[in-house]
Amino acid sequence: MGERRRQNASRGDHKKIANGAKDHDGQWGRAWEVDWFSLGGVIFLLMFAPLIVYYFVMSCDQYQCALTGPVLDLYSGKTQLSDIWDRTPLITWKAVYIYAAWVSFQVFLYMLLPDICHKFIPGYVGGVQEGARTPAGVVNKYQINGLQAWIITHIVWFANAYYLHWFSPTIIIDNWIPLLWCTNVLGYSVSTFALIKAYLFPTNAKDCKFTGNFLYDYMMGIEFNPRIGKWFDFKLFFNGRPGIVAWTLINLSYAAKQQELYGQVTNSMILVNILQAIYVVDFFWNEAWYLKTIDICHDHFGWYLGWGDCVWLPFLYTLQGLYLVYNPVQLSTTNAVGVLLLGLIGYYIFRMTNHQKDLFRRTNGNCVIWGKKPKYIECSYTSADGKRHNSKLMISGFWGVARHFNYTGDLMGSLSYCLACGFDHLLPYFYIIYMTILLVHRCIRDEHRCSSKYGKDWKLYTDAVPYRLLPGVF
């Protein structure tokens, strides 16, 4: 959201390879075959995800972020679809220049400036790092320099805002809908290129999956780690840059627009900027750790990641700031402190839960968590080559509270962004609704994989830690 392709294989060979791999190599990556339910989900997302993004942005631009506004006007006959479209700004050359310069700048920072932050920032892991082993047995190397790119980008932004004055700090929000069309052009272009590349010149043919269903392959991707040259990795670049680096700049542009329109920046806008900046900086601080996550280790690169990272992420993850431009909210001191504490506590749980797992793995359980040696379930599994391996599943610390308590912390942080916007409109709460669906689905998806991998040992683990996210609830 598939069969492995070998060079010069025929269509008939594709299916044999897939079935053989499915029997012997395990369910790595996305699906090998497409059922009707999965195909329906793919068609739904391909058709409606772009419309959802447009609807949210248009609702703010034309209806002060009232999601029901367009529907009610259409139902009552006050407006027509053509009227809404006619009021929608189209792509402009200015937006094209802005976005082309932005993406080019991020490619430059990614490809041509090797990381130096790890040399002088204590505790930061950057520079050349190895990813997880792919099903084809390849261990890719990555240039981890996202934190450096984020720092340089923001130095340039603030230098411009206070000294250089090359462009207005409101440049992003002022060109927001024209930029939406630009991001769609890139999202569809890179997704289509990835599909063509998988057929004609894959980076590693053994790390490809073909289902024979064009829509599924286009959306969920064929290549596991498509690359151009030695270092330009599609997944790492588009997952982190240009979307996530832009996240905090977009919020800063929203804050500048608030200042321009109302003469002040509200405390709710400041909270959204601070809490989401913590999340973004944390992502880049732990970019090396990200190489071991489900996105890199299991997802293929297709429309789901290509278009999603270019369009869905920057436009829908920043809805709170956009809402506050049109509907400024000044929270009481008590409410502001409550929102801040919820966000910080959620971040602490998210970060410490992941830290405990990382510490446990690095020390093979020879560590101290919450003042004592951690408990764990001994388990074993068989790899693709038939070898038997031993592993440990921790049931101490936050991992004894729930099986995915890091997601619980993530959801607490997501809720804090939404609560900063008050309760007058539904639009700011889309993020917590979306993240809940995404992370619950990821829980189920991950546990299905673990159950297949560990068998009866997984049952022992789930008996010891019975809840996924919320103790006593789920």
Short mmCIF file of C-alpha atoms in Angstrom, two decimals:
data_model
loop_
_atom_site.label_atom_id
_atom_site.label_comp_id
_atom_site.label_asym_id
_atom_site.label_seq_id
_atom_site.Cartn_x
_atom_site.Cartn_y
_atom_site.Cartn_z
CA MET A 1 0.00 0.00 0.00
CA GLY A 2 3.64 -7.66 -6.02
CA GLU A 3 5.78 -10.39 -6.99
CA ARG A 4 9.55 -10.36 -6.92
CA ARG A 5 10.97 -9.60 -10.33
CA ARG A 6 14.13 -11.17 -11.71
CA GLN A 7 15.91 -9.70 -14.69
CA ASN A 8 14.69 -11.01 -18.06
CA ALA A 9 11.98 -13.15 -16.39
CA SER A 10 8.79 -13.77 -18.31
CA ARG A 11 5.31 -12.96 -16.96
CA GLY A 12 4.74 -16.64 -16.22
CA ASP A 13 8.01 -16.81 -14.32
CA HIS A 14 6.94 -13.85 -12.17
CA LYS A 15 4.15 -15.83 -10.57
CA LYS A 16 6.33 -18.87 -9.94
CA ILE A 17 8.97 -16.69 -8.33
CA ALA A 18 6.37 -15.00 -6.15
CA ASN A 19 4.84 -18.24 -4.94
CA GLY A 20 8.22 -19.77 -4.27
CA ALA A 21 9.40 -16.72 -2.42
CA LYS A 22 6.20 -16.61 -0.43
CA ASP A 23 6.73 -20.18 0.70
CA HIS A 24 10.40 -19.87 1.57
CA ASP A 25 11.28 -16.23 2.15
CA GLY A 26 8.41 -15.16 4.38
CA GLN A 27 6.10 -12.21 4.08
CA TRP A 28 8.66 -9.44 3.70
CA GLY A 29 7.52 -6.06 2.53
CA ARG A 30 4.03 -5.59 1.17
CA ALA A 31 1.64 -8.24 -0.16
CA TRP A 32 2.56 -10.85 -2.73
CA GLU A 33 -0.97 -11.11 -4.04
CA VAL A 34 -3.87 -8.65 -4.20
CA ASP A 35 -7.25 -9.57 -2.74
CA TRP A 36 -10.39 -7.64 -3.59
CA PHE A 37 -10.43 -5.82 -0.26
CA SER A 38 -6.88 -4.53 -0.76
CA LEU A 39 -7.60 -3.53 -4.33
CA GLY A 40 -10.71 -1.65 -3.19
CA GLY A 41 -8.64 0.24 -0.62
CA VAL A 42 -6.06 1.12 -3.25
CA ILE A 43 -8.68 2.42 -5.69
CA PHE A 44 -10.35 4.43 -2.91
CA LEU A 45 -7.10 6.11 -1.88
CA LEU A 46 -5.97 6.83 -5.43
CA MET A 47 -9.32 8.44 -6.18
CA PHE A 48 -10.09 10.26 -2.96
CA ALA A 49 -6.83 11.08 -1.12
CA PRO A 50 -6.00 13.95 -3.52
CA LEU A 51 -9.60 15.18 -3.24
CA ILE A 52 -9.40 15.09 0.57
CA VAL A 53 -6.29 17.27 0.54
CA TYR A 54 -7.91 19.71 -1.89
CA TYR A 55 -11.15 19.79 0.13
CA PHE A 56 -9.39 20.64 3.39
CA VAL A 57 -7.25 23.38 1.87
CA MET A 58 -10.15 24.79 -0.15
CA SER A 59 -12.41 24.79 2.93
CA CYS A 60 -9.94 27.02 4.74
CA ASP A 61 -9.39 29.29 1.75
CA GLN A 62 -13.09 29.78 0.96
CA TYR A 63 -15.03 28.83 4.13
CA GLN A 64 -12.82 29.80 7.11
CA CYS A 65 -11.94 26.10 7.64
CA ALA A 66 -15.60 25.04 8.09
CA LEU A 67 -15.62 21.52 6.62
CA THR A 68 -19.40 21.48 6.27
CA GLY A 69 -19.51 24.84 4.50
CA PRO A 70 -18.97 23.63 0.91
CA VAL A 71 -21.38 20.70 1.37
CA LEU A 72 -24.15 22.88 2.81
CA ASP A 73 -23.75 25.49 0.07
CA LEU A 74 -23.88 22.81 -2.62
CA TYR A 75 -26.90 21.13 -1.02
CA SER A 76 -28.81 24.41 -0.66
CA GLY A 77 -27.96 25.51 -4.17
CA LYS A 78 -26.06 28.61 -3.05
CA THR A 79 -23.06 27.52 -5.07
CA GLN A 80 -22.02 25.03 -7.73
CA LEU A 81 -18.92 22.86 -7.99
CA SER A 82 -17.79 25.04 -10.86
CA ASP A 83 -18.03 28.12 -8.62
CA ILE A 84 -15.80 26.52 -5.97
CA TRP A 85 -13.28 25.53 -8.64
CA ASP A 86 -13.37 29.00 -10.24
CA ARG A 87 -12.47 30.54 -6.87
CA THR A 88 -9.54 28.16 -6.43
CA PRO A 89 -6.15 29.68 -7.34
CA LEU A 90 -4.39 27.77 -10.11
CA ILE A 91 -0.73 26.93 -10.44
CA THR A 92 1.49 29.95 -11.04
CA TRP A 93 5.02 30.37 -12.35
CA LYS A 94 5.95 31.96 -9.03
CA ALA A 95 4.88 28.82 -7.18
CA VAL A 96 6.78 26.67 -9.68
CA TYR A 97 9.97 28.69 -9.12
CA ILE A 98 9.53 28.55 -5.33
CA TYR A 99 8.97 24.81 -5.24
CA ALA A 100 11.69 24.00 -7.79
CA ALA A 101 14.16 26.06 -5.76
CA TRP A 102 13.04 24.36 -2.55
CA VAL A 103 13.41 20.80 -3.83
CA SER A 104 16.72 21.61 -5.53
CA PHE A 105 18.05 23.09 -2.31
CA GLN A 106 17.09 19.97 -0.36
CA VAL A 107 18.70 17.71 -2.99
CA PHE A 108 21.86 19.81 -2.69
CA LEU A 109 21.88 19.49 1.11
CA TYR A 110 21.18 15.76 0.89
CA MET A 111 23.66 14.82 -1.82
CA LEU A 112 26.51 17.32 -1.68
CA LEU A 113 26.98 18.18 2.00
CA PRO A 114 28.16 15.13 3.98
CA ASP A 115 27.19 15.31 7.61
CA ILE A 116 29.55 17.02 10.06
CA CYS A 117 27.07 17.42 12.93
CA HIS A 118 28.00 14.01 14.37
CA LYS A 119 31.56 15.26 14.80
CA PHE A 120 30.70 17.96 17.32
CA ILE A 121 27.18 17.28 18.69
CA PRO A 122 27.43 14.80 21.61
CA GLY A 123 25.14 11.79 21.30
CA TYR A 124 24.08 12.46 17.73
CA VAL A 125 24.53 9.62 15.22
CA GLY A 126 25.02 10.88 11.68
CA GLY A 127 27.28 10.37 8.72
CA VAL A 128 27.36 7.10 6.80
CA GLN A 129 25.19 4.43 8.46
CA GLU A 130 24.00 0.97 7.47
CA GLY A 131 20.35 0.05 7.07
CA ALA A 132 18.71 -3.29 7.73
CA ARG A 133 19.46 -6.25 5.48
CA THR A 134 16.99 -6.49 2.60
CA PRO A 135 15.37 -9.79 1.56
CA ALA A 136 17.92 -9.98 -1.29
CA GLY A 137 20.70 -9.84 1.31
CA VAL A 138 21.74 -6.28 0.55
CA VAL A 139 22.78 -3.93 3.36
CA ASN A 140 22.43 -0.41 2.00
CA LYS A 141 24.51 2.47 3.29
CA TYR A 142 22.92 5.87 3.89
CA GLN A 143 24.28 9.38 4.31
CA ILE A 144 22.51 10.54 7.47
CA ASN A 145 22.50 14.32 7.29
CA GLY A 146 18.88 15.29 7.90
CA LEU A 147 19.57 17.23 11.08
CA GLN A 148 22.27 19.20 9.30
CA ALA A 149 19.89 19.95 6.41
CA TRP A 150 17.19 21.08 8.86
CA ILE A 151 19.61 23.36 10.73
CA ILE A 152 21.03 24.95 7.55
CA THR A 153 17.55 25.44 6.10
CA HIS A 154 16.31 27.22 9.21
CA ILE A 155 19.43 29.35 9.52
CA VAL A 156 18.76 30.55 5.96
CA TRP A 157 15.09 31.13 6.80
CA PHE A 158 15.77 33.26 9.88
CA ALA A 159 18.67 35.09 8.19
CA ASN A 160 16.27 36.05 5.43
CA ALA A 161 13.48 37.04 7.82
CA TYR A 162 15.65 39.36 9.94
CA TYR A 163 18.56 40.47 7.73
CA LEU A 164 18.53 39.51 4.04
CA HIS A 165 14.85 40.07 3.15
CA TRP A 166 15.03 38.07 -0.07
CA PHE A 167 11.43 36.97 0.34
CA SER A 168 8.55 37.47 2.75
CA PRO A 169 8.23 35.05 5.71
CA THR A 170 4.62 34.57 4.56
CA ILE A 171 5.75 33.30 1.15
CA ILE A 172 4.50 29.76 1.79
CA ILE A 173 0.99 30.60 2.99
CA ASP A 174 0.68 33.33 0.33
CA ASN A 175 1.23 30.71 -2.39
CA TRP A 176 -0.32 27.76 -0.56
CA ILE A 177 -2.81 26.47 -3.15
CA PRO A 178 -0.54 27.06 -6.18
CA LEU A 179 2.12 25.14 -4.24
CA LEU A 180 -0.42 22.33 -3.76
CA TRP A 181 -0.48 21.80 -7.53
CA CYS A 182 3.34 21.86 -7.64
CA THR A 183 3.65 19.20 -4.97
CA ASN A 184 1.14 17.04 -6.83
CA VAL A 185 3.20 17.30 -10.00
CA LEU A 186 6.29 16.08 -8.14
CA GLY A 187 4.39 13.41 -6.20
CA TYR A 188 2.86 11.85 -9.30
CA SER A 189 6.07 12.26 -11.31
CA VAL A 190 8.32 10.51 -8.82
CA SER A 191 5.75 7.73 -8.27
CA THR A 192 5.46 7.12 -12.00
CA PHE A 193 9.22 7.21 -12.44
CA ALA A 194 9.64 4.66 -9.63
CA LEU A 195 7.19 2.32 -11.37
CA ILE A 196 8.95 2.61 -14.74
CA LYS A 197 12.35 2.23 -13.10
CA ALA A 198 11.27 -1.00 -11.41
CA TYR A 199 10.49 -2.52 -14.82
CA LEU A 200 13.39 -1.17 -16.85
CA PHE A 201 16.35 -0.63 -14.52
CA PRO A 202 15.68 -1.70 -10.92
CA THR A 203 18.39 -1.04 -8.35
CA ASN A 204 18.13 -4.68 -7.26
CA ALA A 205 15.79 -6.98 -9.19
CA LYS A 206 15.66 -9.45 -6.30
CA ASP A 207 14.20 -6.77 -4.04
CA CYS A 208 11.21 -6.14 -6.32
CA LYS A 209 7.66 -7.45 -6.01
CA PHE A 210 5.16 -7.69 -8.85
CA THR A 211 1.52 -8.67 -8.41
CA GLY A 212 0.47 -8.15 -12.00
CA ASN A 213 -2.08 -5.61 -10.76
CA PHE A 214 -1.04 -2.22 -12.10
CA LEU A 215 -2.98 -0.11 -9.58
CA TYR A 216 -1.65 -1.99 -6.57
CA ASP A 217 1.92 -1.97 -7.85
CA TYR A 218 1.70 1.73 -8.67
CA MET A 219 0.39 2.67 -5.24
CA MET A 220 2.32 0.33 -2.97
CA GLY A 221 5.49 0.25 -5.02
CA ILE A 222 7.56 -2.47 -6.64
CA GLU A 223 11.13 -1.65 -5.69
CA PHE A 224 12.17 -2.02 -2.07
CA ASN A 225 15.00 0.52 -2.12
CA PRO A 226 15.04 2.40 -5.44
CA ARG A 227 18.19 4.46 -5.84
CA ILE A 228 19.93 6.65 -8.38
CA GLY A 229 23.65 6.23 -8.11
CA LYS A 230 25.23 5.20 -4.85
CA TRP A 231 23.62 7.63 -2.42
CA PHE A 232 20.30 9.03 -3.69
CA ASP A 233 17.83 6.77 -1.90
CA PHE A 234 14.21 7.55 -2.80
CA LYS A 235 12.71 6.38 0.49
CA LEU A 236 15.12 8.23 2.77
CA PHE A 237 14.99 11.45 0.76
CA PHE A 238 11.24 11.70 0.23
CA ASN A 239 10.33 10.40 3.70
CA GLY A 240 12.43 13.10 5.34
CA ARG A 241 13.07 15.74 2.72
CA PRO A 242 11.46 17.86 1.30
CA GLY A 243 8.27 17.33 3.35
CA ILE A 244 9.40 17.07 6.98
CA VAL A 245 12.07 19.77 6.71
CA ALA A 246 9.33 22.01 5.32
CA TRP A 247 6.93 21.18 8.17
CA THR A 248 8.44 23.68 10.60
CA LEU A 249 8.94 26.29 7.90
CA ILE A 250 5.27 26.03 6.96
CA ASN A 251 4.31 26.60 10.60
CA LEU A 252 6.63 29.60 10.79
CA SER A 253 4.99 31.01 7.67
CA TYR A 254 1.58 30.55 9.31
CA ALA A 255 2.81 32.41 12.40
CA ALA A 256 4.14 35.25 10.24
CA LYS A 257 0.76 35.48 8.51
CA GLN A 258 -1.00 35.70 11.87
CA GLN A 259 1.30 38.56 12.81
CA GLU A 260 0.61 40.29 9.51
CA LEU A 261 -3.18 39.91 9.75
CA TYR A 262 -3.84 40.45 13.44
CA GLY A 263 -0.77 42.20 14.78
CA GLN A 264 0.12 39.33 17.11
CA VAL A 265 0.93 35.62 17.21
CA THR A 266 -1.46 33.77 19.52
CA ASN A 267 -0.25 31.39 22.21
CA SER A 268 -2.02 28.53 20.41
CA MET A 269 0.06 29.17 17.29
CA ILE A 270 3.22 29.30 19.41
CA LEU A 271 2.28 25.97 21.03
CA VAL A 272 1.68 24.31 17.66
CA ASN A 273 5.03 25.60 16.39
CA ILE A 274 6.91 24.41 19.48
CA LEU A 275 5.28 20.98 19.86
CA GLN A 276 5.52 20.09 16.18
CA ALA A 277 9.10 21.39 16.00
CA ILE A 278 10.01 18.99 18.83
CA TYR A 279 8.60 16.13 16.77
CA VAL A 280 10.47 17.21 13.62
CA VAL A 281 13.82 17.73 15.36
CA ASP A 282 13.38 14.37 17.11
CA PHE A 283 12.84 12.72 13.72
CA PHE A 284 16.10 14.08 12.34
CA TRP A 285 18.03 13.51 15.58
CA ASN A 286 17.05 9.84 15.31
CA GLU A 287 17.30 9.54 11.53
CA ALA A 288 19.82 6.69 11.87
CA TRP A 289 17.35 4.85 14.10
CA TYR A 290 14.67 5.48 11.46
CA LEU A 291 16.58 3.14 9.14
CA LYS A 292 15.35 0.25 11.31
CA THR A 293 11.66 1.20 11.24
CA ILE A 294 8.78 -0.30 9.29
CA ASP A 295 8.93 2.46 6.65
CA ILE A 296 12.45 1.56 5.56
CA CYS A 297 12.47 -2.15 6.47
CA HIS A 298 9.12 -3.23 5.00
CA ASP A 299 7.50 -0.59 2.75
CA HIS A 300 8.21 -0.42 -0.96
CA PHE A 301 8.44 2.93 -2.74
CA GLY A 302 5.37 3.79 -4.75
CA TRP A 303 2.60 6.38 -4.83
CA TYR A 304 1.82 5.72 -1.16
CA LEU A 305 5.21 7.12 -0.13
CA GLY A 306 6.06 9.28 -3.16
CA TRP A 307 2.83 11.25 -3.39
CA GLY A 308 2.12 10.90 0.33
CA ASP A 309 5.40 12.50 1.38
CA CYS A 310 5.18 15.28 -1.21
CA VAL A 311 1.51 16.21 -0.77
CA TRP A 312 -0.32 14.49 2.10
CA LEU A 313 2.32 15.16 4.75
CA PRO A 314 3.02 18.90 4.26
CA PHE A 315 -0.61 19.84 3.62
CA LEU A 316 -2.51 17.73 6.16
CA TYR A 317 0.06 17.44 8.96
CA THR A 318 0.12 21.23 9.20
CA LEU A 319 -3.65 21.78 9.35
CA GLN A 320 -3.57 23.15 12.90
CA GLY A 321 -1.39 26.11 11.92
CA LEU A 322 -3.45 26.74 8.78
CA TYR A 323 -6.64 26.73 10.85
CA LEU A 324 -5.17 29.24 13.29
CA VAL A 325 -4.39 31.64 10.44
CA TYR A 326 -8.11 31.82 9.61
CA ASN A 327 -9.40 31.29 13.17
CA PRO A 328 -6.91 32.69 15.71
CA VAL A 329 -7.28 31.18 19.19
CA GLN A 330 -5.88 32.70 22.37
CA LEU A 331 -5.95 30.04 25.08
CA SER A 332 -6.26 30.77 28.77
CA THR A 333 -3.06 30.24 30.72
CA THR A 334 -4.47 27.08 32.31
CA ASN A 335 -5.48 25.57 28.97
CA ALA A 336 -2.19 26.54 27.34
CA VAL A 337 -0.20 24.90 30.14
CA GLY A 338 -2.41 21.80 29.92
CA VAL A 339 -1.86 21.48 26.17
CA LEU A 340 1.89 21.98 26.59
CA LEU A 341 2.10 19.35 29.35
CA LEU A 342 0.08 16.84 27.32
CA GLY A 343 2.40 17.34 24.36
CA LEU A 344 5.59 17.12 26.43
CA ILE A 345 4.43 14.06 28.39
CA GLY A 346 3.40 12.38 25.14
CA TYR A 347 6.81 13.13 23.66
CA TYR A 348 8.55 11.82 26.79
CA ILE A 349 6.62 8.54 26.60
CA PHE A 350 7.26 8.24 22.85
CA ARG A 351 10.97 8.90 23.17
CA MET A 352 11.65 6.92 26.36
CA THR A 353 9.71 3.90 25.11
CA ASN A 354 11.85 3.79 21.99
CA HIS A 355 14.98 4.44 24.07
CA GLN A 356 14.20 1.48 26.35
CA LYS A 357 13.82 -0.84 23.37
CA ASP A 358 17.04 0.42 21.81
CA LEU A 359 18.94 0.04 25.09
CA PHE A 360 17.56 -3.47 25.59
CA ARG A 361 18.61 -4.52 22.10
CA ARG A 362 22.07 -2.98 22.25
CA THR A 363 22.88 -4.65 25.57
CA ASN A 364 21.06 -7.91 24.86
CA GLY A 365 19.02 -7.33 28.00
CA ASN A 366 22.02 -6.58 30.24
CA CYS A 367 20.80 -3.18 31.36
CA VAL A 368 18.68 -1.47 33.96
CA ILE A 369 15.19 -0.20 33.18
CA TRP A 370 13.13 1.50 35.86
CA GLY A 371 15.73 0.55 38.46
CA LYS A 372 15.98 -3.17 37.75
CA LYS A 373 17.03 -5.68 35.15
CA PRO A 374 14.36 -6.02 32.46
CA LYS A 375 12.17 -9.10 32.08
CA TYR A 376 11.67 -10.65 28.66
CA ILE A 377 10.25 -13.59 26.72
CA GLU A 378 12.77 -15.87 25.04
CA CYS A 379 11.66 -16.63 21.51
CA SER A 380 13.01 -18.11 18.31
CA TYR A 381 12.31 -17.92 14.59
CA THR A 382 13.53 -19.41 11.32
CA SER A 383 15.03 -17.11 8.68
CA ALA A 384 14.72 -17.46 4.91
CA ASP A 385 17.89 -19.57 4.73
CA GLY A 386 16.44 -22.13 7.16
CA LYS A 387 18.63 -21.11 10.10
CA ARG A 388 17.21 -20.95 13.61
CA HIS A 389 17.66 -17.68 15.52
CA ASN A 390 16.99 -16.66 19.11
CA SER A 391 15.50 -13.35 20.13
CA LYS A 392 14.10 -11.57 23.19
CA LEU A 393 10.85 -9.65 23.59
CA MET A 394 10.96 -7.21 26.49
CA ILE A 395 8.05 -7.07 28.95
CA SER A 396 9.50 -4.45 31.32
CA GLY A 397 9.32 -0.67 31.52
CA PHE A 398 6.94 0.97 29.11
CA TRP A 399 6.96 -2.23 27.05
CA GLY A 400 5.30 -3.99 29.97
CA VAL A 401 2.51 -1.40 30.01
CA ALA A 402 1.41 -1.95 26.40
CA ARG A 403 2.90 -3.61 23.33
CA HIS A 404 3.05 -0.34 21.37
CA PHE A 405 3.23 2.26 24.11
CA ASN A 406 5.47 4.42 21.91
CA TYR A 407 2.43 4.89 19.67
CA THR A 408 0.41 5.91 22.73
CA GLY A 409 2.88 8.72 23.39
CA ASP A 410 2.75 9.69 19.73
CA LEU A 411 -1.04 9.93 19.89
CA MET A 412 -0.88 12.08 23.03
CA GLY A 413 1.37 14.51 21.20
CA SER A 414 -0.93 14.48 18.16
CA LEU A 415 -3.93 15.27 20.38
CA SER A 416 -2.11 18.21 21.95
CA TYR A 417 -1.68 19.86 18.53
CA CYS A 418 -5.42 19.60 17.96
CA LEU A 419 -6.47 20.79 21.42
CA ALA A 420 -4.42 23.95 20.93
CA CYS A 421 -7.02 24.98 18.33
CA GLY A 422 -10.04 24.88 20.64
CA PHE A 423 -13.33 23.19 19.82
CA ASP A 424 -15.11 25.43 17.31
CA HIS A 425 -14.30 23.34 14.22
CA LEU A 426 -13.65 19.71 13.33
CA LEU A 427 -10.87 20.41 10.82
CA PRO A 428 -7.95 20.67 13.31
CA TYR A 429 -8.91 17.27 14.72
CA PHE A 430 -8.42 15.46 11.45
CA TYR A 431 -4.81 14.81 12.48
CA ILE A 432 -5.62 12.84 15.64
CA ILE A 433 -8.33 10.90 13.80
CA TYR A 434 -5.95 10.05 10.97
CA MET A 435 -3.05 9.16 13.27
CA THR A 436 -5.27 6.91 15.39
CA ILE A 437 -6.39 4.98 12.30
CA LEU A 438 -2.82 4.85 10.94
CA LEU A 439 -1.20 3.64 14.16
CA VAL A 440 -3.93 1.14 15.04
CA HIS A 441 -3.58 -0.31 11.54
CA ARG A 442 0.19 -0.37 11.98
CA CYS A 443 -0.21 -2.19 15.32
CA ILE A 444 -2.33 -4.88 13.71
CA ARG A 445 -0.07 -5.11 10.66
CA ASP A 446 3.08 -5.39 12.78
CA GLU A 447 1.57 -7.97 15.13
CA HIS A 448 0.41 -10.12 12.23
CA ARG A 449 3.99 -10.18 11.00
CA CYS A 450 5.35 -10.95 14.46
CA SER A 451 2.80 -13.72 15.00
CA SER A 452 3.89 -15.36 11.74
CA LYS A 453 7.54 -14.92 12.69
CA TYR A 454 7.51 -16.09 16.32
CA GLY A 455 4.53 -18.48 16.42
CA LYS A 456 3.71 -19.80 19.90
CA ASP A 457 6.34 -17.56 21.48
CA TRP A 458 4.34 -14.55 20.32
CA LYS A 459 1.32 -15.93 22.19
CA LEU A 460 3.41 -16.06 25.37
CA TYR A 461 4.37 -12.44 24.81
CA THR A 462 0.81 -11.23 24.25
CA ASP A 463 -0.31 -13.11 27.36
CA ALA A 464 2.36 -11.25 29.36
CA VAL A 465 1.47 -7.87 27.78
CA PRO A 466 -2.21 -8.15 26.85
CA TYR A 467 -2.90 -4.61 25.60
CA ARG A 468 -1.69 -2.86 22.46
CA LEU A 469 -2.08 0.85 23.21
CA LEU A 470 -4.22 1.60 26.27
CA PRO A 471 -4.06 -0.70 29.32
CA GLY A 472 -7.53 -2.00 30.10
CA VAL A 473 -8.99 -0.68 26.84
CA PHE A 474 -7.12 -1.82 23.72
#
